[in-house]
XYZ file of C-alpha atoms in Angstrom:
750
model
C 4.207 -135.244 54.556
C 3.844 -134.906 50.496
C 3.833 -131.252 49.584
C 2.452 -130.547 45.954
C 1.827 -126.639 44.489
C -1.525 -125.865 44.006
C -0.318 -122.937 41.688
C -0.943 -124.901 38.011
C 1.703 -124.675 35.841
C -0.384 -121.939 33.369
C -0.439 -119.718 36.136
C 3.248 -120.517 37.065
C 4.698 -119.214 33.962
C 2.194 -115.805 34.142
C 4.130 -115.164 37.485
C 7.214 -115.842 35.844
C 6.760 -113.655 33.305
C 5.079 -110.679 35.555
C 8.229 -110.872 37.592
C 10.895 -110.621 33.691
C 8.653 -107.366 32.827
C 9.603 -106.049 36.049
C 13.033 -106.677 35.895
C 12.673 -105.373 32.092
C 10.553 -102.199 33.213
C 12.074 -100.181 36.399
C 9.441 -99.116 39.277
C 8.495 -95.867 38.732
C 8.781 -93.338 41.612
C 5.615 -90.801 42.477
C 5.465 -87.125 42.312
C 2.478 -86.267 42.393
C 3.589 -85.267 46.377
C 5.576 -82.167 45.336
C 3.007 -81.580 42.437
C 0.926 -81.269 45.000
C 3.306 -78.549 46.969
C 3.734 -76.287 43.480
C -0.083 -76.389 42.573
C 0.058 -74.782 46.456
C 2.089 -72.329 45.172
C 0.312 -71.819 42.134
C 3.150 -73.557 40.333
C 4.075 -70.164 40.268
C 7.543 -68.232 41.934
C 8.875 -65.155 41.936
C 11.365 -65.122 44.813
C 10.798 -65.708 48.825
C 12.150 -62.300 50.943
C 11.528 -60.972 54.349
C 9.783 -64.331 54.270
C 6.512 -62.947 52.625
C 6.512 -64.736 49.150
C 6.523 -62.625 45.834
C 3.844 -61.713 43.569
C 4.393 -63.280 40.501
C 5.996 -60.627 37.622
C 5.585 -60.959 33.098
C 8.007 -62.470 32.557
C 8.516 -65.560 32.881
C 10.057 -69.206 31.802
C 8.420 -72.689 32.424
C 10.211 -75.269 33.364
C 9.689 -78.653 33.257
C 10.255 -82.682 32.861
C 12.814 -82.347 30.448
C 12.105 -86.238 30.372
C 8.018 -85.822 29.381
C 8.111 -82.330 28.758
C 5.757 -81.517 31.688
C 4.869 -77.940 32.648
C 6.526 -78.166 37.039
C 6.325 -74.779 36.999
C 6.911 -70.790 36.222
C 10.037 -68.815 37.559
C 10.702 -65.310 37.356
C 13.231 -63.498 37.165
C 13.795 -60.854 39.640
C 14.261 -56.964 38.595
C 17.124 -55.237 39.919
C 14.989 -53.319 41.950
C 14.313 -56.752 44.158
C 17.374 -57.089 44.628
C 17.926 -53.996 46.056
C 15.037 -54.963 47.947
C 16.344 -58.710 49.045
C 19.623 -57.242 50.125
C 18.070 -54.188 52.244
C 15.794 -57.451 54.116
C 18.917 -59.137 53.699
C 20.397 -55.951 56.274
C 17.670 -56.553 58.538
C 17.970 -60.007 58.704
C 21.950 -59.466 60.211
C 21.129 -57.047 62.327
C 18.034 -59.359 64.163
C 20.044 -62.743 63.676
C 23.476 -61.577 65.396
C 21.409 -59.596 68.196
C 20.152 -63.277 69.397
C 22.431 -65.539 71.213
C 24.323 -68.663 70.214
C 22.532 -70.712 72.335
C 18.973 -69.079 70.201
C 20.231 -69.046 66.561
C 21.361 -73.446 67.620
C 17.501 -73.515 68.148
C 16.389 -73.010 65.060
C 18.962 -74.155 63.417
C 17.787 -77.641 65.356
C 14.082 -76.681 63.821
C 15.217 -76.868 60.295
C 16.480 -79.894 60.784
C 13.517 -81.606 62.616
C 11.473 -79.904 59.869
C 13.380 -81.362 56.827
C 13.811 -85.103 58.302
C 9.172 -84.105 59.084
C 9.314 -83.608 55.287
C 12.057 -86.170 54.286
C 9.562 -87.298 51.318
C 8.665 -83.853 49.825
C 12.191 -82.344 50.352
C 13.199 -85.536 48.407
C 10.671 -85.575 45.501
C 11.077 -81.542 44.681
C 15.301 -82.217 45.007
C 14.446 -84.850 42.871
C 13.185 -83.268 39.706
C 15.162 -79.890 40.560
C 18.642 -81.772 40.682
C 17.986 -84.513 38.102
C 19.368 -87.309 40.629
C 18.056 -90.272 41.370
C 14.815 -90.451 44.038
C 16.918 -93.108 45.929
C 20.200 -91.208 46.065
C 18.516 -88.185 47.168
C 16.580 -89.204 50.029
C 19.105 -92.426 51.362
C 22.414 -89.871 50.772
C 21.714 -86.321 49.901
C 18.861 -85.430 52.236
C 20.438 -87.265 55.677
C 23.691 -85.069 54.968
C 21.680 -81.768 55.334
C 20.016 -82.833 57.877
C 23.176 -83.768 59.823
C 24.674 -80.828 58.725
C 22.288 -78.481 60.265
C 22.715 -80.182 63.740
C 26.285 -80.201 62.929
C 26.160 -76.532 62.677
C 23.732 -75.768 65.337
C 26.834 -77.122 67.935
C 28.535 -74.279 66.469
C 26.530 -72.037 67.048
C 26.801 -72.067 70.410
C 30.045 -72.432 70.714
C 29.833 -68.304 68.468
C 30.026 -66.652 71.779
C 33.130 -68.240 73.172
C 35.014 -67.142 70.097
C 35.852 -64.150 71.367
C 36.596 -61.257 69.122
C 34.762 -62.631 65.954
C 31.567 -62.026 64.404
C 29.223 -62.099 61.371
C 30.900 -61.247 58.336
C 27.025 -59.765 57.325
C 24.881 -60.805 54.375
C 26.431 -63.688 51.898
C 25.366 -63.971 49.150
C 24.828 -67.583 48.238
C 25.588 -68.178 43.712
C 24.415 -71.448 43.189
C 24.998 -73.279 39.698
C 22.672 -74.820 37.681
C 22.127 -78.594 38.366
C 24.847 -78.463 40.880
C 23.923 -80.755 43.691
C 21.963 -78.265 45.109
C 21.002 -80.371 48.539
C 23.617 -81.394 49.082
C 26.567 -78.450 48.382
C 24.248 -75.643 48.407
C 22.879 -75.922 51.918
C 25.833 -77.546 53.732
C 27.124 -73.267 52.988
C 23.723 -72.237 54.630
C 23.991 -74.011 57.652
C 27.496 -73.394 58.265
C 27.142 -69.559 57.386
C 23.828 -69.325 59.568
C 25.744 -70.655 62.173
C 27.975 -68.094 62.029
C 26.275 -65.207 63.262
C 25.377 -63.993 59.022
C 22.561 -63.554 56.892
C 22.757 -65.758 53.902
C 20.970 -64.432 50.643
C 20.575 -67.561 47.875
C 20.969 -66.565 44.940
C 19.837 -70.567 42.527
C 19.491 -70.904 39.326
C 16.416 -71.004 38.135
C 16.698 -74.715 36.727
C 17.296 -75.598 40.001
C 15.917 -73.496 42.412
C 13.161 -75.596 43.752
C 14.632 -77.599 46.737
C 16.194 -74.302 47.625
C 12.292 -71.955 47.849
C 11.713 -75.416 50.189
C 14.259 -75.317 52.322
C 12.691 -71.163 52.594
C 9.484 -72.344 53.902
C 10.516 -74.884 55.644
C 12.448 -71.718 57.223
C 9.670 -70.126 57.975
C 7.547 -73.083 59.488
C 10.639 -73.270 61.380
C 10.040 -69.611 63.143
C 13.245 -68.297 61.166
C 13.519 -64.602 61.729
C 12.350 -62.183 58.399
C 15.363 -61.693 55.980
C 17.569 -63.849 57.623
C 17.523 -66.885 54.455
C 16.556 -64.800 51.469
C 15.817 -66.719 47.941
C 15.932 -65.009 44.892
C 16.156 -67.442 41.454
C 19.085 -66.004 39.091
C 19.675 -67.416 35.547
C 23.165 -67.484 35.544
C 23.699 -66.851 32.138
C 22.175 -63.408 32.060
C 23.706 -62.369 34.879
C 25.349 -58.594 34.367
C 25.315 -57.609 38.416
C 26.279 -58.636 42.151
C 23.796 -57.405 45.054
C 25.420 -55.189 46.971
C 26.659 -58.001 50.654
C 29.186 -58.544 52.126
C 30.449 -61.421 50.449
C 29.943 -63.457 47.527
C 30.241 -67.463 48.309
C 29.793 -68.944 44.770
C 28.726 -72.571 43.374
C 29.233 -74.052 40.882
C 30.603 -74.334 36.931
C 34.675 -73.051 36.238
C 33.214 -71.312 33.559
C 30.569 -69.346 35.501
C 32.978 -69.027 37.930
C 35.656 -67.085 36.550
C 32.090 -64.203 35.007
C 31.616 -64.036 38.406
C 34.454 -63.471 40.127
C 35.479 -60.445 38.137
C 32.214 -58.771 38.177
C 33.129 -59.245 42.129
C 36.688 -57.808 41.607
C 35.172 -55.180 39.744
C 32.880 -54.367 42.447
C 34.608 -54.539 45.324
C 32.568 -57.538 46.941
C 34.903 -60.047 48.754
C 34.632 -64.165 47.190
C 34.889 -67.976 47.840
C 34.690 -69.730 45.137
C 34.242 -73.492 44.798
C 34.624 -75.283 41.246
C 33.088 -78.420 40.300
C 35.278 -80.796 39.594
C 35.503 -84.538 37.933
C 36.893 -86.382 39.803
C 38.867 -88.865 39.101
C 40.400 -93.058 40.171
C 43.684 -94.295 40.353
C 43.563 -98.313 40.485
C 46.388 -100.044 41.478
C 47.947 -103.694 39.673
C 46.779 -104.529 43.996
C 43.692 -103.643 44.000
C 39.759 -105.315 44.216
C 39.443 -104.497 40.504
C 35.444 -105.196 40.478
C 35.538 -103.035 43.697
C 37.400 -100.615 42.027
C 35.231 -100.568 38.624
C 31.606 -100.222 41.004
C 33.697 -97.243 42.285
C 33.464 -95.468 39.437
C 29.835 -96.310 38.248
C 29.169 -94.588 41.203
C 30.384 -91.652 40.194
C 27.769 -91.852 37.055
C 25.406 -92.779 39.415
C 25.780 -90.068 42.774
C 25.673 -86.902 40.300
C 22.932 -85.884 37.575
C 24.695 -85.577 34.124
C 23.914 -82.348 33.163
C 27.096 -81.138 35.662
C 30.593 -80.942 35.919
C 31.374 -83.555 38.417
C 29.410 -86.435 36.052
C 31.828 -87.956 34.008
C 35.888 -88.823 35.377
C 39.515 -89.770 34.625
C 40.845 -92.849 35.790
C 43.982 -93.926 35.729
C 45.386 -97.668 35.806
C 47.928 -99.437 36.146
C 49.793 -100.995 32.717
C 49.236 -104.383 34.135
C 46.604 -104.981 34.493
C 44.919 -102.836 32.046
C 43.614 -105.209 29.719
C 42.313 -107.292 32.921
C 40.246 -104.157 34.313
C 38.854 -102.468 31.438
C 37.405 -106.275 30.370
C 35.829 -105.378 33.657
C 34.463 -102.348 33.799
C 33.279 -102.689 29.817
C 31.361 -106.032 30.914
C 29.466 -103.573 34.224
C 29.426 -100.469 31.968
C 27.019 -102.560 29.691
C 25.084 -103.217 32.870
C 24.047 -99.948 33.969
C 20.101 -99.526 34.112
C 19.571 -95.912 32.156
C 16.709 -94.324 32.137
C 14.533 -90.703 34.390
C 14.898 -90.280 37.709
C 11.899 -91.056 39.654
C 12.396 -94.467 37.937
C 14.505 -97.393 40.082
C 17.527 -97.252 38.474
C 21.458 -96.026 38.346
C 21.286 -93.232 35.960
C 19.648 -91.300 34.500
C 21.533 -89.833 31.275
C 19.844 -86.414 30.613
C 22.580 -83.462 29.091
C 21.306 -80.258 27.678
C 21.861 -79.227 24.460
C 25.373 -78.341 24.582
C 26.614 -81.202 26.346
C 25.091 -83.158 23.703
C 26.955 -80.909 21.099
C 30.233 -81.242 22.520
C 30.128 -85.597 23.930
C 28.803 -86.016 19.606
C 32.697 -83.987 19.040
C 34.306 -86.260 21.982
C 32.655 -89.202 20.636
C 34.070 -87.689 17.049
C 37.068 -86.661 17.743
C 37.906 -90.095 20.511
C 37.697 -92.442 17.116
C 39.361 -89.687 14.602
C 42.373 -91.025 16.726
C 42.257 -94.343 17.563
C 40.787 -94.553 20.595
C 39.086 -97.211 21.378
C 34.774 -95.599 22.347
C 32.118 -98.336 24.267
C 28.818 -97.179 24.391
C 26.069 -97.962 27.284
C 22.468 -99.342 27.253
C 20.043 -97.765 24.577
C 18.614 -93.701 25.919
C 15.440 -92.109 24.487
C 17.571 -89.516 22.894
C 14.792 -87.491 21.654
C 14.146 -87.113 24.975
C 17.258 -84.940 25.895
C 19.470 -87.666 26.878
C 23.097 -89.392 25.345
C 24.543 -92.948 26.124
C 27.031 -93.310 28.197
C 30.239 -93.630 27.221
C 33.731 -94.785 27.911
C 36.904 -93.513 26.078
C 39.529 -96.461 26.705
C 42.872 -95.176 26.194
C 43.047 -91.996 25.695
C 46.796 -90.038 25.477
C 47.811 -87.050 28.105
C 47.931 -85.819 25.302
C 44.998 -85.791 24.268
C 42.764 -82.371 24.020
C 40.259 -84.810 25.469
C 42.475 -86.141 28.243
C 43.092 -82.194 28.575
C 39.464 -80.436 28.559
C 36.836 -80.278 31.119
C 34.850 -83.122 30.586
C 31.412 -82.994 30.626
C 28.173 -85.364 30.634
C 28.634 -89.449 31.244
C 32.076 -90.417 29.851
C 34.858 -92.148 31.612
C 38.161 -91.430 30.197
C 41.107 -93.909 31.253
C 44.804 -93.638 30.759
C 47.273 -95.544 31.933
C 51.007 -95.304 34.143
C 53.501 -97.799 34.931
C 54.660 -96.271 38.499
C 53.072 -95.388 41.383
C 55.160 -92.293 41.621
C 54.331 -91.719 37.313
C 50.244 -92.086 38.721
C 51.160 -89.350 41.471
C 52.963 -87.012 39.355
C 49.955 -87.162 36.998
C 46.980 -86.522 39.537
C 48.785 -82.958 40.773
C 49.976 -81.786 37.081
C 46.247 -80.763 37.220
C 46.145 -77.893 40.309
C 41.961 -77.588 40.751
C 43.108 -80.355 43.740
C 40.234 -82.714 42.078
C 38.521 -85.209 44.461
C 40.393 -88.943 43.759
C 39.575 -92.457 44.802
C 42.596 -94.656 44.913
C 42.164 -98.290 44.843
C 44.865 -101.094 46.038
C 44.668 -103.858 48.902
C 48.129 -102.824 49.851
C 46.729 -99.972 51.942
C 50.316 -99.163 53.235
C 50.535 -98.619 49.343
C 47.242 -96.227 50.062
C 47.989 -94.482 52.788
C 51.651 -92.831 50.950
C 50.021 -92.588 47.571
C 47.103 -90.053 50.002
C 49.730 -87.829 51.632
C 51.511 -87.867 47.984
C 48.149 -86.079 46.551
C 48.185 -82.659 46.581
C 43.718 -83.418 46.843
C 40.701 -82.276 48.953
C 39.245 -85.493 49.189
C 40.911 -89.384 49.633
C 38.590 -91.807 48.838
C 40.814 -95.433 50.270
C 38.394 -98.723 48.181
C 35.933 -96.114 48.154
C 33.654 -93.456 47.015
C 32.170 -90.730 47.130
C 31.011 -90.430 51.345
C 30.528 -87.450 52.260
C 29.951 -86.472 56.010
C 29.210 -82.679 57.354
C 31.708 -83.280 60.214
C 34.250 -83.499 57.615
C 35.768 -80.852 55.557
C 34.869 -81.221 51.469
C 36.660 -79.293 48.781
C 39.661 -78.218 51.435
C 42.863 -78.016 48.405
C 43.339 -76.466 45.137
C 42.941 -72.969 43.499
C 39.542 -73.203 43.129
C 38.644 -73.863 46.277
C 38.672 -70.468 48.629
C 35.346 -71.452 49.333
C 35.172 -74.785 52.533
C 31.661 -76.949 53.079
C 31.558 -79.008 56.027
C 33.815 -79.757 59.857
C 34.284 -76.216 61.293
C 36.732 -74.516 59.014
C 33.809 -74.308 57.167
C 32.537 -72.659 59.900
C 35.101 -69.967 60.909
C 35.404 -69.168 56.944
C 32.195 -67.234 57.386
C 33.437 -65.242 61.108
C 35.408 -61.829 60.798
C 38.637 -61.502 62.549
C 38.337 -57.429 62.027
C 42.379 -58.678 59.672
C 40.179 -57.288 56.521
C 39.413 -53.945 55.779
C 36.840 -54.616 52.430
C 36.834 -51.581 50.041
C 33.724 -50.395 48.136
C 34.351 -49.213 44.684
C 32.806 -48.452 41.063
C 32.790 -50.186 38.301
C 34.735 -47.112 36.324
C 37.118 -46.831 39.895
C 37.899 -50.439 39.813
C 39.064 -50.503 35.765
C 40.968 -47.462 36.361
C 43.538 -48.915 38.323
C 43.215 -52.735 36.417
C 44.637 -49.892 33.976
C 47.203 -48.065 36.135
C 48.556 -51.629 37.136
C 48.665 -52.136 33.313
C 47.309 -55.085 31.284
C 46.992 -58.789 32.162
C 49.750 -60.616 31.278
C 51.233 -64.173 32.129
C 55.132 -63.115 33.896
C 57.241 -65.314 34.062
C 59.829 -66.425 36.821
C 62.410 -67.864 38.323
C 60.962 -68.338 41.575
C 59.598 -72.448 42.252
C 58.416 -74.221 45.409
C 60.968 -75.425 47.373
C 60.053 -79.001 47.966
C 62.804 -79.457 50.561
C 61.348 -76.814 52.447
C 57.607 -78.035 51.950
C 59.429 -81.135 53.636
C 60.998 -80.444 55.905
C 60.421 -81.386 59.439
C 57.954 -79.889 61.862
C 60.233 -79.580 64.496
C 63.079 -78.775 63.031
C 60.720 -75.746 61.938
C 59.438 -74.985 64.984
C 63.237 -74.751 65.696
C 64.507 -71.898 62.995
C 61.195 -69.563 64.516
C 62.445 -70.418 67.818
C 66.173 -69.156 67.322
C 64.731 -66.288 65.289
C 62.672 -65.701 67.955
C 65.903 -65.422 70.056
C 68.036 -63.244 67.958
C 65.060 -60.612 67.336
C 64.740 -60.382 71.102
C 68.953 -59.957 71.248
C 68.788 -56.607 68.413
C 65.460 -55.410 70.170
C 66.557 -52.281 70.878
C 68.317 -52.249 67.148
C 65.211 -52.813 66.020
C 63.287 -50.833 68.020
C 64.932 -48.082 66.838
C 65.252 -47.922 63.574
C 61.389 -48.644 63.801
C 61.900 -45.013 65.700
C 63.857 -43.450 62.446
C 61.964 -44.626 59.714
C 58.185 -44.767 60.915
C 58.501 -41.444 63.375
C 56.256 -43.968 65.974
C 57.168 -42.876 69.428
C 60.459 -45.082 71.141
C 57.715 -46.719 73.671
C 55.481 -47.981 70.228
C 58.377 -49.470 68.928
C 59.277 -51.371 71.105
C 56.255 -52.579 72.014
C 55.629 -53.542 68.585
C 59.389 -55.653 68.051
C 58.670 -56.581 71.590
C 54.988 -58.572 68.951
C 57.055 -59.191 67.045
C 58.900 -61.556 69.140
C 55.994 -63.005 70.816
C 54.045 -63.922 67.256
C 57.195 -65.811 66.094
C 57.668 -67.897 69.316
C 53.582 -68.234 69.089
C 53.670 -70.365 65.306
C 56.932 -72.103 66.590
C 55.350 -73.955 69.234
C 52.053 -74.171 67.812
C 53.173 -75.740 64.624
C 55.294 -78.019 66.730
C 52.725 -79.297 69.164
C 49.510 -79.680 66.386
C 49.155 -82.040 63.554
C 46.766 -84.077 61.606
C 43.601 -85.369 63.449
C 41.135 -88.010 63.065
C 38.048 -86.342 62.337
C 34.377 -88.663 64.356
C 31.857 -88.592 61.690
C 28.990 -91.255 60.856
C 30.858 -93.555 58.965
C 32.613 -96.556 59.745
C 35.852 -95.704 59.596
C 38.413 -93.497 60.425
C 38.610 -89.961 58.372
C 41.688 -88.011 58.363
C 42.347 -84.724 58.035
C 45.631 -82.945 57.223
C 46.417 -80.034 56.648
C 49.391 -78.984 53.685
C 51.085 -75.282 52.551
C 49.673 -73.471 49.321
C 53.227 -73.603 48.049
C 55.025 -69.769 46.485
C 52.131 -66.748 48.428
C 53.065 -63.471 47.195
C 52.573 -60.990 50.381
C 51.951 -57.560 50.449
C 52.642 -56.567 53.559
C 50.116 -53.811 55.312
C 51.991 -50.045 56.346
C 49.879 -50.484 59.855
C 52.203 -51.759 62.148
C 55.303 -52.160 59.701
C 57.774 -54.648 60.734
C 54.704 -56.293 63.284
C 52.463 -57.419 60.129
C 56.061 -58.700 58.452
C 56.870 -60.991 60.687
C 52.943 -62.241 61.580
C 52.859 -63.177 57.984
C 55.487 -64.611 56.900
C 56.421 -66.267 60.663
C 52.518 -68.574 59.335
C 52.856 -69.474 56.234
C 56.733 -69.974 56.157
C 55.812 -71.809 59.966
C 53.532 -74.328 57.086
C 56.840 -75.190 54.183
C 55.480 -72.264 52.477
C 57.739 -69.912 49.805
C 57.344 -66.563 50.809
C 57.803 -63.379 48.354
C 56.985 -60.019 50.659
C 56.872 -56.647 49.057
C 57.523 -54.859 52.651
C 55.757 -51.570 53.308
C 57.402 -48.702 52.434
C 58.454 -47.292 56.400
C 59.932 -51.318 56.623
C 62.288 -51.919 53.674
C 65.196 -52.704 55.332
C 64.306 -53.927 59.183
C 62.577 -56.381 56.529
C 65.668 -56.889 54.985
C 67.542 -57.347 58.244
C 65.366 -60.493 59.823
C 65.855 -61.827 56.067
C 69.832 -61.814 58.040
C 67.993 -63.084 61.121
C 66.278 -66.334 59.402
C 68.573 -67.189 57.507
C 71.710 -67.956 60.389
C 68.954 -69.033 62.062
C 68.353 -72.153 58.869
C 66.053 -71.545 57.013
C 66.542 -72.069 53.712
C 67.924 -70.068 50.732
C 64.720 -69.107 48.699
C 62.322 -69.736 51.581
C 61.902 -65.532 52.413
C 62.461 -64.049 49.452
C 62.170 -59.580 50.263
C 61.565 -57.262 47.448
C 61.532 -53.759 46.677
C 60.833 -51.260 44.493
C 57.693 -49.681 42.854
C 55.138 -51.249 45.034
C 52.196 -51.381 41.372
C 54.316 -52.019 39.389
C 55.794 -55.553 41.632
C 51.767 -56.154 43.076
C 51.210 -56.410 38.943
C 54.099 -58.575 38.592
C 53.488 -60.364 41.704
C 48.912 -61.256 40.567
C 50.606 -62.445 37.527
C 53.034 -64.344 37.681
C 52.290 -68.336 37.151
C 53.580 -69.026 40.353
C 52.397 -67.718 42.892
C 49.305 -70.216 44.151
C 48.754 -67.060 46.686
C 48.691 -63.547 47.123
C 48.316 -61.900 50.795
C 47.721 -57.501 49.881
C 47.388 -55.132 52.775
C 47.998 -51.802 51.007
C 46.156 -51.512 47.367
C 45.813 -52.714 44.462
C 42.508 -54.498 45.231
C 40.700 -54.278 42.612
C 43.797 -55.241 40.523
C 44.571 -58.063 42.135
C 41.040 -59.967 42.443
C 40.244 -59.491 38.725
C 42.983 -60.873 37.775
C 42.512 -64.743 39.799
C 40.069 -64.871 36.249
C 42.928 -65.465 34.230
C 44.743 -66.635 37.117
C 43.764 -68.622 40.706
C 45.141 -67.720 42.730
C 43.688 -67.871 46.575
C 43.550 -64.131 47.680
C 43.913 -62.571 51.073
C 43.134 -59.277 52.253
C 45.480 -58.791 55.092
C 45.336 -54.733 55.948
C 45.238 -55.514 59.960
C 46.873 -58.244 60.519
C 48.623 -56.261 63.118
C 45.278 -56.506 64.697
C 45.112 -60.597 65.325
C 45.241 -62.485 69.057
C 45.813 -65.836 69.528
C 42.548 -67.220 69.589
C 41.998 -65.418 66.318
C 45.262 -67.290 64.255
C 42.740 -69.064 63.502
C 42.822 -66.631 60.434
C 46.022 -67.458 59.313
C 45.905 -71.149 59.273
C 43.153 -71.237 56.974
C 45.464 -69.141 54.339
C 48.918 -70.553 54.598
C 47.384 -73.999 54.008
C 45.006 -76.561 52.210
C 43.274 -79.441 53.719
C 43.106 -82.754 52.711
C 40.190 -85.245 53.604
C 41.279 -88.942 53.803
C 38.643 -91.150 54.231
C 39.106 -95.041 54.904
C 35.896 -96.977 55.590
C 35.913 -100.221 57.447
C 33.558 -103.381 56.665
C 36.006 -106.393 56.651
C 34.545 -107.855 59.684
C 31.771 -105.932 60.284
C 29.359 -104.587 57.981
C 29.380 -101.092 57.482
């Protein structure tokens, strides 16, 4: 049978022109649903406190569409009085929240997840205009991950009652930096904090706070008790004081994190920091080059280009450099650019400060003879800037060393695999990294050697609420995802937070001396770090046996030094022997594990040591505290520098003899005695020390010094109280956590 076309040639041409116009002009999603929601609040937000919307204030900041200039809503910054009221409301909310059973808290989290799913279109649009990311990526990745997060932590909330000896920390203030993927990372924190029985005071940057307010409204619809979640907008650039809460958790840019840490240290508030860091891509000569190039572009597509995560650095093996750059340039030139409501890959919107820096970076690159490849044309009048590729940037260049900003890809070369590992590990911030190699044995060995928190093998930007994100690096005292994020917010009675005024803090800092850099001959012991775990277990077991043989000697010595009863001193030595046996058994029976996630593939979780830990040992139960801290730290491959209690200097030095005779290498356990404030000062300002555990005094100085030389900080005043079921606190403080994603899909589609 003959089939003839009923469409004329003229109509066929029109149809072809229509589809061609669709290809040239990306489709546009309507933001009407989000605007309608904003109108229900009279296009004005002042805050959400005690399950009530605050009345508008006179001082307002207009938030508008950066592309069209259209006004979205006004945001009112809270006064100090409003902030105090919010803290009071959160305190009441915490008291009511902790009185609920774990099962009841779990039910609330499940209701919130259901509400987000019910209003997924609205949440996606609001997050889109709040964060600047494209709508497609928010609806297909961020919002589903958010729902999974609340569902996941609802299960941990049920287990909270079984966590014997643990309580909620109290009121935790979460500070969200501008354009910092509020839907994904901030709400990961909120779900884990609520599950662990805490109340949340969320301070969201006014420029990207709409999704935070929508989450608050969905929590209200879910029946969450008043004060459990309060939300206020802030201007991070003008923030001068932090609310008087139990803990600060900040997620945002590097320069803002230093400011938050300084304010928290002067107010005596414990803090956790999660910095935005540009990912790094390593491409080896046996990689699928086209897939690797797509992975690099995925980094540009994933984040709003106004955040510090929007660009990346790429390490390319020299043998494939020219070939790979040609592929990358070709794909780079075809990026679809537009604004977030269009069906495009990249938005390319930048702030005024970013634009000035990007222009300077391009000029600097050209002056250094670096090849500059610019992406597709953008509407510069609307604050957009071309995506930029800087090729073959020397690692000595300021362009390579500075913190990146905006949609910029910086490439550099390496010759050998060992060189690529050294280049990555030189940066102690613990950046995310993707490894591209078709040789799986090479990829896994490199992943094992990199000191990174998140590693993607032949993939990019995979996230799952069940797996930890941000578990490594000096800027990652805070965790997101996984059971560890839940455990991190439990109070096990180790810390003894001392609140003080700014005047008291400044006086203490003055007492300890001005900040300066202290050199040191102490270095991490790579041989100990890579020691077989069964060998470490055997050493600790031998130390426990040797201490048991000298039990009466140590008990008598403690009695003489502390004045405690003989029975109490004997019990302290017995508990110390038990601690050594505990860590001996734990390190021999623990290891990496597979994490069950929603992805088709395998996800590995591994722990690795921090490096060098400076310990200011507590005065209470001095010998037990010393043994507990030292044994847990060295069990995971760390080197320790210990300032013992003034009542325990001789037992600590005698214990070093036992450690040495048990097989511990020289330089692993270092004990220094003398003036405690003087030694503490040098310990905090030492560039080689990666963490400080303090058990006596100097909290203000120790925390303040970390704003200059970033370190992990742990208040361990009551560490002697820990039981076997609460030792997870020491495990979290002694290690960094690496999550390695290995997706599959060669045989079956993912």
